[in-house]
Coordinates of C-alpha atoms and ligand atoms in Angstrom, one line a residue:
X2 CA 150.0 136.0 102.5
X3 CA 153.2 136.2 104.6
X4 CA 153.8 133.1 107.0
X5 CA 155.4 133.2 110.4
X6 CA 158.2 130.4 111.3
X7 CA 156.4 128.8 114.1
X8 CA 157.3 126.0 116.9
X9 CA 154.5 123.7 116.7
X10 CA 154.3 121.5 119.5
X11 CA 152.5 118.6 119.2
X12 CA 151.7 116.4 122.6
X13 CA 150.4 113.8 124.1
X14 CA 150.4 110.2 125.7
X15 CA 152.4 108.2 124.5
X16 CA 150.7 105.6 121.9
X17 CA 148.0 107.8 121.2
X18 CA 149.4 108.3 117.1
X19 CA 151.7 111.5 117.6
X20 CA 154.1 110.0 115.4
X21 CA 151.7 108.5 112.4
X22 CA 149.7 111.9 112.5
X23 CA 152.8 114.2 112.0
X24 CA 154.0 112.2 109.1
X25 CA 150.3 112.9 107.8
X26 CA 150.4 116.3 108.9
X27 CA 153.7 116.9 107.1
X28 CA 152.8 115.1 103.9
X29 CA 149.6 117.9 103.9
X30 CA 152.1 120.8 104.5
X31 CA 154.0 119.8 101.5
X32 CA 151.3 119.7 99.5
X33 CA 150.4 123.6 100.6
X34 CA 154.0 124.3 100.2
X35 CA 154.3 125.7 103.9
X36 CA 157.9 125.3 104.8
X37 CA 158.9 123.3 107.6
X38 CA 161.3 120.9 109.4
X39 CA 160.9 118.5 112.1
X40 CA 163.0 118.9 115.5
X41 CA 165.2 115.5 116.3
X42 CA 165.4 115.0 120.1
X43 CA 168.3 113.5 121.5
X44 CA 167.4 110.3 123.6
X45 CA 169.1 107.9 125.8
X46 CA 166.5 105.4 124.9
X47 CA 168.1 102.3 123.3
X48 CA 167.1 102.4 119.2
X49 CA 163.7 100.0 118.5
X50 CA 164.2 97.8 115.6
X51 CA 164.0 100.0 112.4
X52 CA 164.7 103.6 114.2
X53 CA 167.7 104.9 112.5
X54 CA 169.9 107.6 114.2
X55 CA 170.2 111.1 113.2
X56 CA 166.2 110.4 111.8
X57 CA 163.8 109.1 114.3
X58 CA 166.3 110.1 117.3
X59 CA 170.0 111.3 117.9
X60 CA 170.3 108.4 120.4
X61 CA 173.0 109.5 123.1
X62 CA 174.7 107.8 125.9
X63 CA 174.0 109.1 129.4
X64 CA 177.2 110.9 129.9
X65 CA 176.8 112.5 126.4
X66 CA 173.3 113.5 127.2
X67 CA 174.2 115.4 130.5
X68 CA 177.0 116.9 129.1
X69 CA 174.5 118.7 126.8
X70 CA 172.4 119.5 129.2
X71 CA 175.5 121.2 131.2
X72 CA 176.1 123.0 127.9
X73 CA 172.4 124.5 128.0
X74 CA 172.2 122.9 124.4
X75 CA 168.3 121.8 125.0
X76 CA 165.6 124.3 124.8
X77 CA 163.9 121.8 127.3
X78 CA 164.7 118.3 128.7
X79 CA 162.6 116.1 130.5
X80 CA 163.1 112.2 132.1
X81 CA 159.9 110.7 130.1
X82 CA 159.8 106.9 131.2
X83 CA 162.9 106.4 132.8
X84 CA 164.7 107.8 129.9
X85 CA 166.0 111.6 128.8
X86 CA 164.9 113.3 126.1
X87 CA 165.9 116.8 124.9
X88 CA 165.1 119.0 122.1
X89 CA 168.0 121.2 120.6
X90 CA 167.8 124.6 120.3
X91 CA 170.6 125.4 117.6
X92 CA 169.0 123.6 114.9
X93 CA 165.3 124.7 115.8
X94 CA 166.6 128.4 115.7
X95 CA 168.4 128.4 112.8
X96 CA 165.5 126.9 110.5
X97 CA 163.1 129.5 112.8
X98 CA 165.7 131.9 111.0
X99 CA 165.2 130.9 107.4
X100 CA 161.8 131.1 108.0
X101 CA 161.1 127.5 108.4
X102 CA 158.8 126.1 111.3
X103 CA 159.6 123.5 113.3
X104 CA 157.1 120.4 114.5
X105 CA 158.2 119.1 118.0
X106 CA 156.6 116.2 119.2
X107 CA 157.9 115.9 122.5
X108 CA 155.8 115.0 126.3
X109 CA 153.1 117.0 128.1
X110 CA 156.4 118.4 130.6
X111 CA 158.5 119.0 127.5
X112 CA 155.7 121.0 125.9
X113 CA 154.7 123.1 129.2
X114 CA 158.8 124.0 129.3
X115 CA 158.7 124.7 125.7
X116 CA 155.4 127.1 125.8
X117 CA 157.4 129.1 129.1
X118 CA 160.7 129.2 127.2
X119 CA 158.9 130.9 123.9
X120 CA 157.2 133.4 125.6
X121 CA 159.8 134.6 127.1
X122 CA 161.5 134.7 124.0
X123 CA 159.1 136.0 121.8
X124 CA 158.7 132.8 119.7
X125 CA 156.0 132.4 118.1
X126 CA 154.2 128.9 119.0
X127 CA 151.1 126.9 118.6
X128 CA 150.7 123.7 121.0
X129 CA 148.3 120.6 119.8
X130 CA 147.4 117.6 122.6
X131 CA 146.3 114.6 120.3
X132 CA 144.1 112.3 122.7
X133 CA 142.8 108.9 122.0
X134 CA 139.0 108.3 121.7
X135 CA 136.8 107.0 124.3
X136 CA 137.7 104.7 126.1
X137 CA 140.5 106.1 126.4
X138 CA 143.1 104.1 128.1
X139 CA 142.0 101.1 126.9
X140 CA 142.2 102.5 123.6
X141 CA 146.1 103.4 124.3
X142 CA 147.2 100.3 125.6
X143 CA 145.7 98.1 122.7
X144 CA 147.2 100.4 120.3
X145 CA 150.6 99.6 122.6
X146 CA 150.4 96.3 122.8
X147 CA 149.6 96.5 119.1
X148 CA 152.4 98.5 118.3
X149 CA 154.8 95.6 119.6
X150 CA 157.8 97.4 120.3
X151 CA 158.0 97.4 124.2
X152 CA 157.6 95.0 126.9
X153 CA 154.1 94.9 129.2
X154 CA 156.1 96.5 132.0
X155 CA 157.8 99.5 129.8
X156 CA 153.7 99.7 128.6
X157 CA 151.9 99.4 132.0
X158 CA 154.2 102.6 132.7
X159 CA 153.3 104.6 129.8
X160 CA 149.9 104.1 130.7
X161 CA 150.4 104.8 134.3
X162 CA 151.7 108.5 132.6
X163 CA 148.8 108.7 130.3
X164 CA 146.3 109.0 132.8
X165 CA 148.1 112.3 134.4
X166 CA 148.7 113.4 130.8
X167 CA 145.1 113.1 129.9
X168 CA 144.3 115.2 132.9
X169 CA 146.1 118.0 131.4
X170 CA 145.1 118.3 128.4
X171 CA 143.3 121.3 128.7
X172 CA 146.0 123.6 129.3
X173 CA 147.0 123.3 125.3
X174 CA 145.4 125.7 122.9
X175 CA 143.7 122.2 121.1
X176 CA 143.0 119.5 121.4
X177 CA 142.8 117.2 118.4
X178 CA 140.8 113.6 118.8
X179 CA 142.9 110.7 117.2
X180 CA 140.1 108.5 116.2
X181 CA 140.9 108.5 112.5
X182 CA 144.6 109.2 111.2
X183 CA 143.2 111.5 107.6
X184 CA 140.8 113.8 109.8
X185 CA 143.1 114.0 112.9
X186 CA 146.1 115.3 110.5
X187 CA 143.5 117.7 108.7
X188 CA 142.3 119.2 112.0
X189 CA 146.0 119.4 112.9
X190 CA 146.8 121.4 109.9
X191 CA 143.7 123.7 109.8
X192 CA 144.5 124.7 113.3
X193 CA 148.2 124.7 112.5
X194 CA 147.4 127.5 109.0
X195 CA 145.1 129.7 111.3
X196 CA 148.0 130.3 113.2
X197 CA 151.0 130.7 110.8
X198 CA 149.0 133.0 107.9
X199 CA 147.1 135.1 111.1
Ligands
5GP204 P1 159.2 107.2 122.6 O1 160.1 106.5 123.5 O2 157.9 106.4 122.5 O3 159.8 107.5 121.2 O4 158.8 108.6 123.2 C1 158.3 108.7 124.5 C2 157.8 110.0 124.8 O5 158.8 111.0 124.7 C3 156.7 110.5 123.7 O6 155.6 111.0 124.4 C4 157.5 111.6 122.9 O7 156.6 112.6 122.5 C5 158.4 112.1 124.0 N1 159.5 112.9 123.5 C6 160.2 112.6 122.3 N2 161.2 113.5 122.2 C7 161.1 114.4 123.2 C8 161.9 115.5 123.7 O8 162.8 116.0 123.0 N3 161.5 116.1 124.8 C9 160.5 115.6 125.6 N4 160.2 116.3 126.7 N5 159.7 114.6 125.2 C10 160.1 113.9 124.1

């Protein structure tokens, strides 16, 4: 059956697993040979221990970042926790061109700006919002504070986000519970197959 090169979006607060459930999710599309890349967004957040350029980030200076943005080189841009992030749209088209889908995993304001931006381009697209189990906040910031990588201030302000995040999650086509890693990624890709082999 023929596939269509897709952007799939996936969204949601920040520590609710987007990262950990993509890797899964990707490891599954490898296994069904669907073809696929993952978008690197530019940021101008400083590197955490163990994220290497070019692969988790292209991490940018400020002036560098605008000047892309004066260049229209995003396909969206947003300030996510005092920080920029952007998602380029030379590379996403070109592997949309060789018939390769893209994963995003950018914020609930990246994602809306993404979903405008593809209709009126006749993209094709399928959007996921992975939320935490009940309760869940609480759920989020002990998977924060578990995670170790930023301060309590940098995580009281993620959480602060979450909760308007959370509100929104039903404007996404699904909405996939993170409760358990395996099934989260497995509900990702079934929803993810409907949509590429419709
Ligand atoms: P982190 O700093 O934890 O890596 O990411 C913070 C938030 O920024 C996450 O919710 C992540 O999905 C989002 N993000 C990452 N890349 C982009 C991007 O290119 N655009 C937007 N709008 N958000 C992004």
């Amino acid at each position: 059956m023929k596939m269509k090169a897709t952007l799939i979006v996936i969204t949601g607060p920040s520590g609710v697993g987007k990262q950990s459930v993509i890797k899964t999710l990707r490891q599954m599309m490898d296994k069904e040979g669907i073809s696929h890349t993952f978008s690197v967004s530019s940021t101008t957040r400083q590197p955490r221990p163990g994220e290497v350029g070019g692969v988790d980030y292209h991490f940018r200076t400020l002036r560098d970042f605008e000047e892309m943005v004066s260049w229209q080189q995003f396909l969206e841009h947003a300030k996510v926790h005092d920080n920029y992030y952007g998602t380029e749209i030379a590379p996403i088209q070109q592997s949309l061109d060789c018939g390769e889908s893209v994963i995003l995993d950018i914020d609930v304001q990246g994602a809306t700006t993404v979903r405008q931006v593809a209709r009126d381009r006749n993209m094709p697209l399928i959007d996921l919002f992975i939320a935490p189990p009940f309760p869940e906040i609480e759920i989020l910031r002990r998977r924060l504070q578990g995670r170790g990588t930023d301060p309590e201030h940098v995580i009281e302000k993620r959480l602060r986000n979450a909760t308007g995040e959370l509100a929104r999650k039903d404007e996404f086509t699904h909405v996939v519970i993170n409760d358990e890693l395996q099934g989260a990624a497995e509900q990702c890709l079934r929803h993810v197959k409907a949509c590429l082999f419709a």
